[in-house]
CSV table of C-alpha atoms in Angstrom, one decimal:
chain,number,residue,atom,x,y,z
A,1027,MET,CA,48.3,13.1,-96.8
A,1028,LEU,CA,47.6,16.3,-96.2
A,1029,ILE,CA,49.0,19.8,-97.7
A,1030,THR,CA,48.3,22.5,-95.9
A,1031,SER,CA,50.0,25.8,-94.8
A,1032,ASN,CA,49.1,25.6,-91.0
A,1033,ALA,CA,52.2,25.4,-89.5
A,1034,LYS,CA,50.8,23.1,-86.8
A,1035,THR,CA,48.8,20.8,-88.8
A,1036,GLN,CA,51.5,20.3,-90.9
A,1037,LEU,CA,53.9,19.3,-88.0
A,1038,GLU,CA,51.4,16.9,-87.0
A,1039,ASP,CA,50.7,15.6,-90.3
A,1040,THR,CA,54.6,14.7,-91.1
A,1041,LEU,CA,54.8,13.2,-87.2
A,1042,ALA,CA,52.1,11.0,-88.1
A,1043,LYS,CA,53.8,9.9,-91.5
A,1044,MET,CA,57.2,9.6,-89.8
A,1045,ALA,CA,55.9,7.1,-87.3
A,1046,GLU,CA,53.8,5.5,-90.0
A,1047,ALA,CA,57.0,4.7,-92.1
A,1048,ALA,CA,58.8,3.1,-89.4
A,1049,GLU,CA,55.9,1.0,-88.1
A,1050,LEU,CA,54.9,-3.1,-89.1
A,1051,ASP,CA,53.4,-2.5,-92.9
A,1052,LYS,CA,50.5,-4.6,-93.9
A,1053,THR,CA,52.3,-7.0,-95.7
A,1054,ARG,CA,54.4,-7.8,-93.0
A,1055,TRP,CA,51.6,-8.1,-90.6
A,1056,SER,CA,49.8,-10.5,-93.0
A,1057,ARG,CA,52.9,-12.7,-93.2
A,1058,LEU,CA,53.0,-12.3,-89.4
A,1059,ASN,CA,49.4,-13.4,-89.1
A,1060,THR,CA,50.0,-16.9,-91.1
A,1061,ALA,CA,52.9,-17.3,-89.4
A,1062,TYR,CA,51.6,-17.6,-85.5
A,1063,GLU,CA,48.5,-19.3,-87.3
A,1064,ALA,CA,51.1,-22.2,-88.9
A,1065,ILE,CA,53.0,-22.1,-85.4
A,1066,SER,CA,49.3,-22.8,-83.6
A,1067,LYS,CA,48.5,-25.9,-85.9
A,1068,TRP,CA,51.8,-27.3,-85.7
A,1069,LEU,CA,51.8,-27.3,-82.1
A,1070,SER,CA,48.2,-28.4,-81.9
A,1071,ASP,CA,49.3,-31.4,-84.6
A,1072,ASP,CA,51.5,-32.7,-82.1
A,1073,PRO,CA,50.8,-36.3,-81.2
A,1074,GLU,CA,52.6,-36.5,-77.8
A,1075,PHE,CA,52.4,-33.4,-75.9
A,1076,PHE,CA,50.0,-31.3,-77.2
A,1077,GLY,CA,47.5,-33.1,-79.0
A,1078,GLY,CA,44.1,-32.3,-77.8
A,1079,VAL,CA,45.0,-29.2,-75.7
A,1080,GLU,CA,43.6,-26.1,-76.6
A,1081,ILE,CA,46.1,-23.6,-77.5
A,1082,GLU,CA,45.7,-19.6,-78.3
A,1083,ILE,CA,48.1,-17.8,-79.9
A,1084,TYR,CA,48.2,-14.2,-80.1
A,1085,PRO,CA,50.4,-10.9,-80.4
A,1086,GLN,CA,51.9,-8.8,-77.5
A,1087,GLY,CA,53.6,-5.8,-76.7
A,1088,SER,CA,53.9,-3.5,-79.6
A,1089,VAL,CA,51.9,-5.1,-82.2
A,1090,SER,CA,49.1,-5.5,-79.6
A,1091,ILE,CA,48.5,-1.7,-79.0
A,1092,GLY,CA,50.0,-0.6,-82.4
A,1093,THR,CA,53.0,0.8,-81.5
A,1094,THR,CA,55.4,-1.0,-83.8
A,1095,THR,CA,58.9,0.6,-84.6
A,1096,LYS,CA,61.6,-0.9,-86.8
A,1097,PRO,CA,64.8,-0.8,-84.9
A,1098,TYR,CA,67.0,1.9,-86.8
A,1099,GLY,CA,69.5,0.9,-89.0
A,1100,LYS,CA,68.2,-2.7,-89.6
A,1101,THR,CA,65.2,-4.3,-91.6
A,1102,GLU,CA,63.9,-6.9,-89.2
A,1103,PHE,CA,61.0,-5.6,-86.8
A,1104,ASP,CA,61.4,-7.4,-83.4
A,1105,LEU,CA,57.9,-9.0,-82.3
A,1106,ASP,CA,56.4,-11.5,-79.3
A,1107,VAL,CA,53.9,-13.9,-79.8
A,1108,VAL,CA,52.2,-15.6,-76.7
A,1109,ILE,CA,51.4,-19.5,-76.9
A,1110,HIS,CA,48.8,-19.6,-74.3
A,1111,ILE,CA,48.4,-23.4,-73.7
A,1112,LYS,CA,45.2,-24.1,-71.8
A,1113,LEU,CA,46.5,-26.3,-69.3
A,1114,LEU,CA,46.9,-25.5,-65.5
A,1115,SER,CA,50.3,-24.2,-64.8
A,1116,SER,CA,50.1,-25.3,-61.0
A,1117,ASN,CA,50.1,-29.0,-63.0
A,1118,TYR,CA,53.6,-28.7,-64.8
A,1119,ASP,CA,56.7,-27.1,-64.2
A,1120,PRO,CA,57.9,-24.4,-66.4
A,1121,LYS,CA,60.8,-26.3,-67.8
A,1122,THR,CA,58.4,-29.2,-68.9
A,1123,ILE,CA,56.5,-26.8,-71.0
A,1124,PHE,CA,59.3,-25.3,-72.6
A,1125,ASN,CA,61.0,-28.0,-73.5
A,1126,GLU,CA,57.9,-29.6,-75.4
A,1127,VAL,CA,57.4,-26.3,-76.8
A,1128,VAL,CA,60.9,-26.5,-78.5
A,1129,ARG,CA,61.1,-30.2,-79.0
A,1130,ARG,CA,57.6,-30.2,-81.1
A,1131,LEU,CA,59.2,-27.1,-83.1
A,1132,ASN,CA,62.4,-28.5,-83.8
A,1133,GLU,CA,60.2,-31.6,-85.4
A,1134,ASN,CA,59.4,-29.3,-87.9
A,1135,GLU,CA,62.2,-28.7,-90.7
A,1136,THR,CA,61.7,-25.4,-91.3
A,1137,TYR,CA,61.5,-24.6,-87.8
A,1138,ARG,CA,64.0,-26.2,-86.9
A,1139,LYS,CA,66.5,-24.0,-88.8
A,1140,ILE,CA,65.3,-20.8,-87.5
A,1141,CYS,CA,64.4,-22.1,-83.8
A,1142,GLU,CA,66.6,-20.5,-81.1
A,1143,PRO,CA,65.9,-21.3,-77.5
A,1144,LYS,CA,66.3,-18.1,-74.8
A,1145,SER,CA,65.1,-17.7,-71.0
A,1146,ARG,CA,61.6,-17.1,-71.5
A,1147,CYS,CA,60.7,-17.3,-74.9
A,1148,VAL,CA,61.9,-19.3,-78.5
A,1149,ARG,CA,63.0,-17.1,-81.1
A,1150,LEU,CA,62.4,-17.7,-84.8
A,1151,ASN,CA,64.2,-16.0,-87.1
A,1152,TYR,CA,62.8,-15.1,-90.4
A,1153,GLN,CA,65.2,-13.6,-92.8
A,1154,GLY,CA,64.3,-10.3,-94.3
A,1155,ASP,CA,61.1,-10.0,-92.1
A,1156,PHE,CA,61.2,-10.1,-88.6
A,1157,HIS,CA,62.0,-11.7,-85.0
A,1158,LEU,CA,59.5,-13.8,-83.4
A,1159,ASP,CA,59.6,-14.1,-80.1
A,1160,VAL,CA,57.4,-17.2,-79.0
A,1161,VAL,CA,56.1,-16.8,-75.4
A,1162,PRO,CA,54.8,-20.3,-73.9
A,1163,GLY,CA,52.7,-19.9,-71.1
A,1164,CYS,CA,49.7,-21.8,-69.3
A,1165,MET,CA,46.4,-20.9,-67.2
A,1166,VAL,CA,46.7,-19.8,-63.9
A,1167,ILE,CA,42.7,-20.2,-63.3
A,1168,ILE,CA,40.6,-21.9,-65.6
A,1169,TYR,CA,38.2,-19.9,-67.6
A,1170,ASN,CA,40.5,-16.7,-66.9
A,1171,HIS,CA,41.7,-15.9,-70.6
A,1172,GLU,CA,43.9,-13.2,-69.5
A,1173,LEU,CA,45.9,-14.3,-66.6
A,1174,ILE,CA,48.8,-16.4,-68.1
A,1175,ASP,CA,52.1,-18.2,-66.3
A,1176,ILE,CA,54.9,-17.5,-68.5
A,1177,THR,CA,58.0,-19.9,-68.5
A,1178,ASP,CA,61.3,-18.9,-67.5
A,1179,GLN,CA,63.0,-21.5,-67.8
A,1180,LYS,CA,66.3,-20.6,-66.9
A,1181,ASN,CA,65.3,-20.1,-63.1
A,1182,GLU,CA,62.8,-22.8,-63.7
A,1183,ILE,CA,59.9,-20.5,-62.3
A,1184,TRP,CA,56.6,-19.4,-63.7
A,1185,LEU,CA,56.4,-15.5,-64.4
A,1186,ARG,CA,52.7,-14.0,-63.9
A,1187,SER,CA,51.3,-11.8,-66.7
A,1188,SER,CA,48.6,-10.3,-68.6
A,1189,PRO,CA,49.9,-9.3,-72.0
A,1190,LYS,CA,45.5,-9.0,-72.9
A,1191,GLY,CA,45.0,-7.1,-69.9
A,1192,TYR,CA,48.0,-4.7,-70.7
A,1193,GLN,CA,46.5,-4.2,-73.9
A,1194,LYS,CA,43.2,-3.2,-72.7
A,1195,TRP,CA,44.4,-0.8,-70.4
A,1196,PHE,CA,47.0,1.0,-72.9
A,1197,LEU,CA,44.0,1.1,-75.6
A,1198,ASP,CA,41.5,2.1,-73.2
A,1199,ILE,CA,43.7,5.0,-72.4
A,1200,ALA,CA,44.6,6.1,-75.8
A,1201,ASN,CA,41.2,5.8,-77.1
A,1202,ARG,CA,40.3,8.6,-74.7
A,1203,VAL,CA,40.3,11.0,-77.5
A,1204,GLU,CA,37.3,10.5,-79.7
A,1205,LEU,CA,38.9,12.7,-82.7
A,1206,THR,CA,42.4,13.1,-83.4
A,1207,LEU,CA,43.8,16.9,-84.6
A,1208,LEU,CA,44.2,14.8,-88.3
A,1209,GLU,CA,40.9,13.4,-88.3
A,1210,MET,CA,39.3,16.6,-87.4
A,1211,THR,CA,41.1,18.4,-90.2
A,1212,PHE,CA,40.5,16.5,-92.9
A,1213,SER,CA,36.7,15.9,-91.7
A,1214,ALA,CA,36.3,19.7,-91.7
A,1215,HIS,CA,37.4,20.3,-95.2
A,1216,LYS,CA,35.6,17.2,-96.3
A,1217,VAL,CA,38.1,15.0,-97.0
A,1218,GLU,CA,38.0,11.6,-97.2
A,1219,ILE,CA,40.0,10.2,-93.5
A,1220,GLU,CA,43.2,8.7,-94.6
A,1221,GLU,CA,43.9,5.5,-92.6
A,1222,TYR,CA,47.5,6.8,-90.9
A,1223,ALA,CA,45.1,9.7,-89.7
A,1224,LYS,CA,43.3,7.5,-87.1
A,1225,LYS,CA,45.7,6.1,-84.7
A,1226,LYS,CA,45.9,7.9,-81.6
A,1227,PRO,CA,48.1,10.6,-80.5
A,1228,LEU,CA,49.3,8.2,-77.6
A,1229,GLN,CA,50.4,5.7,-80.0
A,1230,ARG,CA,52.1,7.4,-82.3
A,1231,ALA,CA,54.0,9.7,-79.6
A,1232,VAL,CA,55.1,6.1,-78.5
A,1233,GLN,CA,56.1,5.4,-81.6
A,1234,LEU,CA,58.2,8.8,-81.9
A,1235,ILE,CA,59.9,7.6,-78.4
A,1236,LYS,CA,61.1,4.5,-79.2
A,1237,MET,CA,62.3,6.0,-82.7
A,1238,ARG,CA,64.6,8.4,-80.8
A,1239,ARG,CA,65.6,6.0,-78.4
A,1240,ASN,CA,66.6,3.7,-80.9
A,1241,ILE,CA,68.8,6.1,-82.6
A,1242,TYR,CA,70.0,7.7,-78.7
A,1243,PHE,CA,71.4,4.7,-78.1
A,1244,ASP,CA,72.7,3.2,-81.5
A,1245,GLN,CA,75.8,3.0,-80.4
A,1246,ASN,CA,75.3,1.7,-77.0
A,1247,PRO,CA,72.1,-0.4,-77.3
A,1248,GLU,CA,72.7,-2.3,-73.7
A,1249,ASN,CA,71.8,1.0,-72.4
A,1250,ALA,CA,68.7,2.2,-73.7
A,1251,PRO,CA,65.2,1.5,-71.6
A,1252,THR,CA,63.1,-0.8,-72.4
A,1253,SER,CA,60.1,-0.5,-74.8
A,1254,ILE,CA,57.9,-1.2,-71.5
A,1255,ILE,CA,59.2,1.3,-69.6
A,1256,LEU,CA,58.8,4.0,-72.1
A,1257,THR,CA,55.0,2.7,-73.2
A,1258,THR,CA,54.1,2.2,-69.5
A,1259,LEU,CA,55.6,5.8,-68.8
A,1260,ALA,CA,54.1,7.5,-71.6
A,1261,ALA,CA,50.4,6.1,-71.1
A,1262,GLN,CA,50.0,7.4,-67.0
A,1263,PHE,CA,51.3,10.6,-68.0
A,1264,TYR,CA,49.2,10.8,-71.3
A,1265,GLU,CA,46.0,13.7,-70.3
A,1266,GLY,CA,43.9,12.9,-73.6
A,1267,GLN,CA,45.4,15.5,-76.0
A,1268,SER,CA,44.3,15.5,-79.7
A,1269,SER,CA,47.5,16.1,-81.2
A,1270,ILE,CA,50.7,14.0,-81.8
A,1271,SER,CA,52.9,17.1,-80.9
A,1272,GLU,CA,50.8,18.1,-77.7
A,1273,THR,CA,51.0,14.6,-76.3
A,1274,PHE,CA,54.6,13.8,-77.2
A,1275,GLU,CA,55.7,17.3,-75.5
A,1276,GLY,CA,53.4,16.6,-72.6
A,1277,ILE,CA,54.5,13.2,-72.1
A,1278,ILE,CA,58.2,14.3,-72.2
A,1279,SER,CA,57.7,17.4,-70.1
A,1280,LYS,CA,55.8,15.7,-67.0
A,1281,LEU,CA,58.1,13.0,-66.9
A,1282,LYS,CA,61.2,15.1,-66.9
A,1283,ASN,CA,59.3,17.2,-63.8
A,1284,HIS,CA,58.7,13.6,-62.2
A,1285,ILE,CA,62.4,13.0,-62.1
A,1286,GLU,CA,63.7,16.0,-61.4
A,1287,THR,CA,61.3,16.8,-58.4
A,1288,LEU,CA,61.1,13.0,-57.1
A,1289,PHE,CA,63.7,10.8,-58.5
A,1290,PRO,CA,67.3,13.0,-59.5
A,1291,ASN,CA,69.5,10.5,-57.9
A,1292,ARG,CA,67.7,7.3,-57.0
A,1293,PRO,CA,65.4,5.0,-59.5
A,1294,PHE,CA,61.7,4.8,-58.8
A,1295,GLU,CA,59.9,1.6,-59.2
A,1296,LEU,CA,57.1,1.1,-62.1
A,1297,PRO,CA,54.6,-1.5,-61.1
A,1298,ASN,CA,53.1,-3.3,-64.0
A,1299,PRO,CA,49.5,-1.7,-64.1
A,1300,VAL,CA,47.3,-4.9,-64.7
A,1301,ASN,CA,49.8,-6.8,-62.0
A,1302,PRO,CA,51.4,-4.2,-59.7
A,1303,SER,CA,53.6,-6.6,-57.7
A,1304,GLU,CA,55.6,-6.7,-60.5
A,1305,ASN,CA,58.1,-3.8,-60.9
A,1306,LEU,CA,58.5,-3.3,-65.0
A,1307,ALA,CA,61.8,-1.5,-63.5
A,1308,ASP,CA,63.4,-3.8,-61.5
A,1309,ILE,CA,66.2,-3.6,-64.1
A,1310,TRP,CA,67.0,-0.2,-62.8
A,1311,VAL,CA,67.7,-1.7,-59.0
A,1312,ASP,CA,70.1,-4.0,-60.1
A,1313,LYS,CA,71.8,-1.5,-62.8
A,1314,PRO,CA,71.6,1.9,-61.5
A,1315,GLU,CA,73.6,2.9,-64.3
A,1316,LEU,CA,70.9,2.5,-66.6
A,1317,TYR,CA,68.6,4.8,-64.6
A,1318,LYS,CA,71.2,7.0,-65.3
A,1319,HIS,CA,71.1,6.7,-69.2
A,1320,PHE,CA,67.4,7.0,-68.8
A,1321,ILE,CA,67.3,10.2,-67.3
A,1322,SER,CA,70.1,11.4,-70.0
A,1323,PHE,CA,67.8,10.3,-72.9
A,1324,ILE,CA,64.8,12.2,-71.3
A,1325,ASN,CA,66.9,15.3,-70.8
A,1326,ASN,CA,67.6,15.0,-74.5
A,1327,LEU,CA,64.8,14.2,-76.0
A,1328,HIS,CA,63.2,17.4,-73.9
A,1329,ASN,CA,65.9,19.6,-75.3
A,1330,GLU,CA,65.4,18.4,-78.6
A,1331,TRP,CA,61.9,18.9,-78.7
A,1332,GLN,CA,62.4,22.3,-77.7
A,1333,ASP,CA,64.5,23.3,-80.4
A,1334,LEU,CA,62.1,21.6,-83.1
A,1335,LYS,CA,59.5,23.9,-82.0
A,1336,LYS,CA,61.6,26.9,-82.1
A,1337,ALA,CA,63.2,26.1,-85.8
A,1338,HIS,CA,62.6,28.7,-88.4
A,1339,GLY,CA,61.9,27.3,-92.1
A,1340,ILE,CA,61.4,23.7,-93.0
A,1341,GLU,CA,65.5,23.4,-93.9
A,1342,GLU,CA,66.0,23.8,-90.2
A,1343,GLU,CA,62.6,21.7,-89.0
A,1344,ALA,CA,64.0,19.0,-91.7
A,1345,ILE,CA,67.3,18.9,-90.7
A,1346,LEU,CA,66.2,18.7,-86.4
A,1347,MET,CA,63.6,16.2,-87.5
A,1348,LYS,CA,65.9,13.8,-89.2
A,1349,GLY,CA,68.1,13.6,-86.6
A,1350,MET,CA,65.9,12.9,-83.8
A,1351,PHE,CA,63.6,10.2,-85.7
A,1352,GLY,CA,66.0,9.0,-88.7
A,1353,ASN,CA,66.4,10.3,-92.3
A,1354,ASP,CA,64.7,7.1,-93.9
A,1355,PRO,CA,61.3,7.9,-91.8
A,1356,TYR,CA,61.6,11.3,-93.0
A,1357,ILE,CA,61.9,11.1,-96.7
A,1358,LYS,CA,59.5,8.8,-96.5
A,1359,ALA,CA,56.9,11.3,-95.4
A,1360,MET,CA,58.0,14.0,-97.6
A,1361,GLU,CA,57.9,11.4,-100.8
A,1362,ALA,CA,54.0,10.8,-99.2
A,1363,ARG,CA,53.8,14.4,-99.4
A,1364,ALA,CA,55.4,14.8,-103.0
A,1365,GLU,CA,53.0,12.0,-104.2
A,1366,THR,CA,49.8,13.4,-102.6
A,1367,VAL,CA,50.4,17.0,-104.2
A,1368,ASN,CA,50.8,15.3,-107.7
A,1369,GLN,CA,48.0,12.8,-107.6
A,1370,LYS,CA,45.8,15.8,-106.6
A,1371,ARG,CA,47.3,18.1,-109.5
A,1372,GLY,CA,46.8,15.3,-111.7
A,1373,ASN,CA,42.9,14.6,-110.6
A,1374,GLY,CA,41.8,18.4,-110.9
A,1375,LEU,CA,41.4,18.7,-107.0
A,1376,GLY,CA,41.5,22.3,-105.8
A,1377,ILE,CA,43.3,23.6,-103.1
A,1378,LEU,CA,41.5,25.6,-100.2
A,1379,ALA,CA,43.3,29.3,-98.7
A,1380,THR,CA,44.1,27.3,-95.9
A,1381,GLY,CA,46.2,24.9,-98.2
A,1382,VAL,CA,44.4,21.8,-98.1
A,1383,MET,CA,43.7,20.0,-101.4
A,1384,VAL,CA,39.9,18.9,-101.6
A,1385,ASP,CA,37.4,17.4,-103.8
A,1386,ARG,CA,34.6,19.8,-104.7
A,1387,ALA,CA,32.3,17.0,-105.3
A,1388,VAL,CA,32.9,15.4,-101.7
A,1389,GLU,CA,29.9,17.0,-99.8
A,1390,LYS,CA,30.8,15.5,-96.5
A,1391,SER,CA,33.8,13.1,-94.8
A,1392,LEU,CA,33.2,9.3,-94.1
A,1393,PRO,CA,32.2,8.6,-90.5
A,1394,VAL,CA,35.3,8.1,-87.9
A,1395,MET,CA,35.4,4.6,-86.9
A,1396,PRO,CA,36.6,4.2,-83.1
A,1397,ASN,CA,40.1,2.9,-82.9
A,1398,THR,CA,40.6,-0.9,-82.0
A,1399,PHE,CA,43.4,-1.7,-84.1
A,1400,TYR,CA,46.6,-3.5,-83.1
A,1401,GLY,CA,49.5,-3.7,-85.8
A,1402,ASP,CA,48.6,-0.8,-88.9
């Protein structure tokens, strides 16, 4: 972690560490991989329906784009994986595919105890770790590995989707910035770039927006805007800034202006960037009151950020940041800072005039690798 007297850089570092504190850690990421590999094998070993059928299983949503955020006040993450069954959807009805997945999972004693069928997924509740929403789907076109029809067994229809396409769309935008402000700061002072500093500003901004969303709607979660709405809007309004703070402010300010100028009284449509016929904000059509809650949230987020920018001193800044993003993430960020100070001083490292701790023996920083990670 950076220790610097530069207020902007120190804020940047704190925001990054707070977001990191709320994301899927490496241990749970490993357990997630183990979990969905086991699911894939269990389905593939089915002697009845799935035996001999190619099945690909992969994460979608926040896991796939590196924006996971732990729900406020809870220990379990809400995660999604896709079961991409290489059968043509045109040859099957969605209810059959869905029921076969449920049937096979229930044949396993472990899965049967944690299995909870939903409308479009089967939820597996891994106590203390995560809720894994398993989304079954089939091929739309042979040899097209991105497009998928997912099951909606409640309405008995196929829903067109492209999780891999959305992942690529989002990460292409996030990676428009080659070096983040934190990477440049580490590199400029010949300090090894830590992993948390490599995640792109858009990814961190989305995490922070969702963290604030979770707290703001803690008492009324049914009124909260969905993560796909917030993530898509953030990517659309991102302008390639290299810092988290500038990215965050740019997104919120442009979104607030977009609402006030064009849609102050009625919801706007939000076409899926990889499937334009799908309106990601269709829930606002059915429940317009949710759009009003969304506007209130964005206005509140904008005002709180302006207050944070005007904060005088560490104490006031701490109060505001804990209020916006949560007490635990802030404490973990400060604990990381304290640990860094103790370690660096214990190792006899020097502090530059800028306040950054450095190892004088290090003559050059490590090369920065392109960001392609989807989880940590």
